[in-house]
PDB file of C-alpha atoms in Angstrom:
ATOM      1  CA  VAL A   1       3.397 -56.281  -3.572  1.00 52.00           C
ATOM      2  CA  VAL A   2       5.283 -58.301  -0.882  1.00 57.00           C
ATOM      3  CA  ALA A   3       2.486 -59.986   1.549  1.00 61.00           C
ATOM      4  CA  SER A   4       4.433 -59.033   4.615  1.00 65.00           C
ATOM      5  CA  PHE A   5       4.319 -55.513   4.361  1.00 68.00           C
ATOM      6  CA  ASP A   6       1.453 -52.682   4.527  1.00 70.00           C
ATOM      7  CA  TYR A   7       0.805 -50.429   1.736  1.00 77.00           C
ATOM      8  CA  PRO A   8       1.764 -47.817   0.910  1.00 79.00           C
ATOM      9  CA  LEU A   9       5.100 -48.592   2.049  1.00 81.00           C
ATOM     10  CA  PRO A  10       7.163 -45.360   2.598  1.00 88.00           C
ATOM     11  CA  VAL A  11      10.858 -45.759   2.481  1.00 90.00           C
ATOM     12  CA  VAL A  12      13.339 -43.139   3.826  1.00 94.00           C
ATOM     13  CA  LEU A  13      16.916 -42.287   2.991  1.00 95.00           C
ATOM     14  CA  VAL A  14      18.542 -41.853   6.349  1.00 94.00           C
ATOM     15  CA  ASP A  15      21.748 -39.567   6.927  1.00 94.00           C
ATOM     16  CA  LEU A  16      23.453 -40.894  10.446  1.00 91.00           C
ATOM     17  CA  ASP A  17      24.253 -38.026  12.816  1.00 90.00           C
ATOM     18  CA  GLY A  18      28.237 -38.154  13.389  1.00 92.00           C
ATOM     19  CA  MET A  19      28.951 -40.112  10.609  1.00 94.00           C
ATOM     20  CA  PRO A  20      29.214 -37.984   7.524  1.00 94.00           C
ATOM     21  CA  GLY A  21      28.184 -39.476   4.328  1.00 94.00           C
ATOM     22  CA  ILE A  22      26.801 -42.757   5.492  1.00 94.00           C
ATOM     23  CA  ARG A  23      23.229 -43.159   4.454  1.00 94.00           C
ATOM     24  CA  ILE A  24      20.642 -45.963   4.880  1.00 94.00           C
ATOM     25  CA  ILE A  25      17.793 -46.694   2.973  1.00 94.00           C
ATOM     26  CA  MET A  26      15.215 -48.189   5.191  1.00 92.00           C
ATOM     27  CA  ASN A  27      11.277 -48.800   5.749  1.00 89.00           C
ATOM     28  CA  VAL A  28       9.084 -46.539   8.009  1.00 91.00           C
ATOM     29  CA  ALA A  29       7.274 -48.078  11.006  1.00 89.00           C
ATOM     30  CA  ASP A  30       4.783 -46.775  13.316  1.00 89.00           C
ATOM     31  CA  SER A  31       4.556 -43.228  11.558  1.00 90.00           C
ATOM     32  CA  ALA A  32       1.989 -41.055  10.224  1.00 89.00           C
ATOM     33  CA  LEU A  33       2.436 -40.442   6.654  1.00 88.00           C
ATOM     34  CA  GLU A  34       1.887 -36.756   7.086  1.00 91.00           C
ATOM     35  CA  LEU A  35       5.012 -36.695   9.434  1.00 91.00           C
ATOM     36  CA  LEU A  36       7.439 -37.400   6.667  1.00 91.00           C
ATOM     37  CA  GLU A  37       9.282 -34.643   5.165  1.00 92.00           C
ATOM     38  CA  ILE A  38      12.696 -33.922   4.269  1.00 92.00           C
ATOM     39  CA  GLY A  39      14.695 -32.983   7.182  1.00 91.00           C
ATOM     40  CA  ALA A  40      12.507 -34.914   9.577  1.00 92.00           C
ATOM     41  CA  SER A  41      14.346 -36.562  12.362  1.00 93.00           C
ATOM     42  CA  VAL A  42      14.028 -40.297  13.100  1.00 94.00           C
ATOM     43  CA  ARG A  43      15.178 -42.805  15.418  1.00 93.00           C
ATOM     44  CA  ILE A  44      16.230 -46.404  14.244  1.00 94.00           C
ATOM     45  CA  GLU A  45      14.725 -49.330  15.571  1.00 94.00           C
ATOM     46  CA  VAL A  46      15.944 -52.629  14.954  1.00 92.00           C
ATOM     47  CA  ARG A  47      13.069 -55.372  14.811  1.00 88.00           C
ATOM     48  CA  ASP A  48      12.648 -59.207  14.361  1.00 83.00           C
ATOM     49  CA  ASP A  49      11.250 -60.064  11.111  1.00 74.00           C
ATOM     50  CA  PRO A  50       8.006 -62.305  12.084  1.00 67.00           C
ATOM     51  CA  ILE A  51       7.759 -63.644   8.118  1.00 71.00           C
ATOM     52  CA  VAL A  52      11.426 -65.013   8.401  1.00 70.00           C
ATOM     53  CA  PRO A  53      12.127 -67.635  11.156  1.00 70.00           C
ATOM     54  CA  ASP A  54      15.792 -67.631  10.846  1.00 78.00           C
ATOM     55  CA  GLY A  55      16.111 -64.496  13.723  1.00 75.00           C
ATOM     56  CA  VAL A  56      16.791 -61.837  10.681  1.00 81.00           C
ATOM     57  CA  ARG A  57      16.595 -58.425  12.111  1.00 84.00           C
ATOM     58  CA  LEU A  58      15.734 -55.527   9.958  1.00 85.00           C
ATOM     59  CA  PRO A  59      16.161 -51.566  10.682  1.00 89.00           C
ATOM     60  CA  PHE A  60      12.888 -49.373  10.687  1.00 91.00           C
ATOM     61  CA  ALA A  61      12.902 -45.618  10.690  1.00 94.00           C
ATOM     62  CA  ILE A  62      10.394 -44.045  13.328  1.00 94.00           C
ATOM     63  CA  VAL A  63       9.816 -40.894  12.555  1.00 94.00           C
ATOM     64  CA  GLU A  64       9.925 -38.262  15.529  1.00 90.00           C
ATOM     65  CA  GLN A  65       7.367 -35.597  16.192  1.00 82.00           C
ATOM     66  CA  ASN A  66       8.535 -32.377  16.774  1.00 70.00           C
ATOM     67  CA  PRO A  67       6.777 -30.620  19.886  1.00 59.00           C
TER      68      PRO A  67
END
């Protein structure tokens, strides 16, 4: 358990549009767990890491809600 993360800690494997074969594993943020499903659209948001003082920025997947 890492103190800087909330649990459960969902991670996703993201296929990047327009970049076939490129995949990134990242944490999910600000998304309801019930929105996670195979094929769900996400947007990537790069955020400062509040725990690491050296300006580390990490990508997070935000699950898009379908209308």
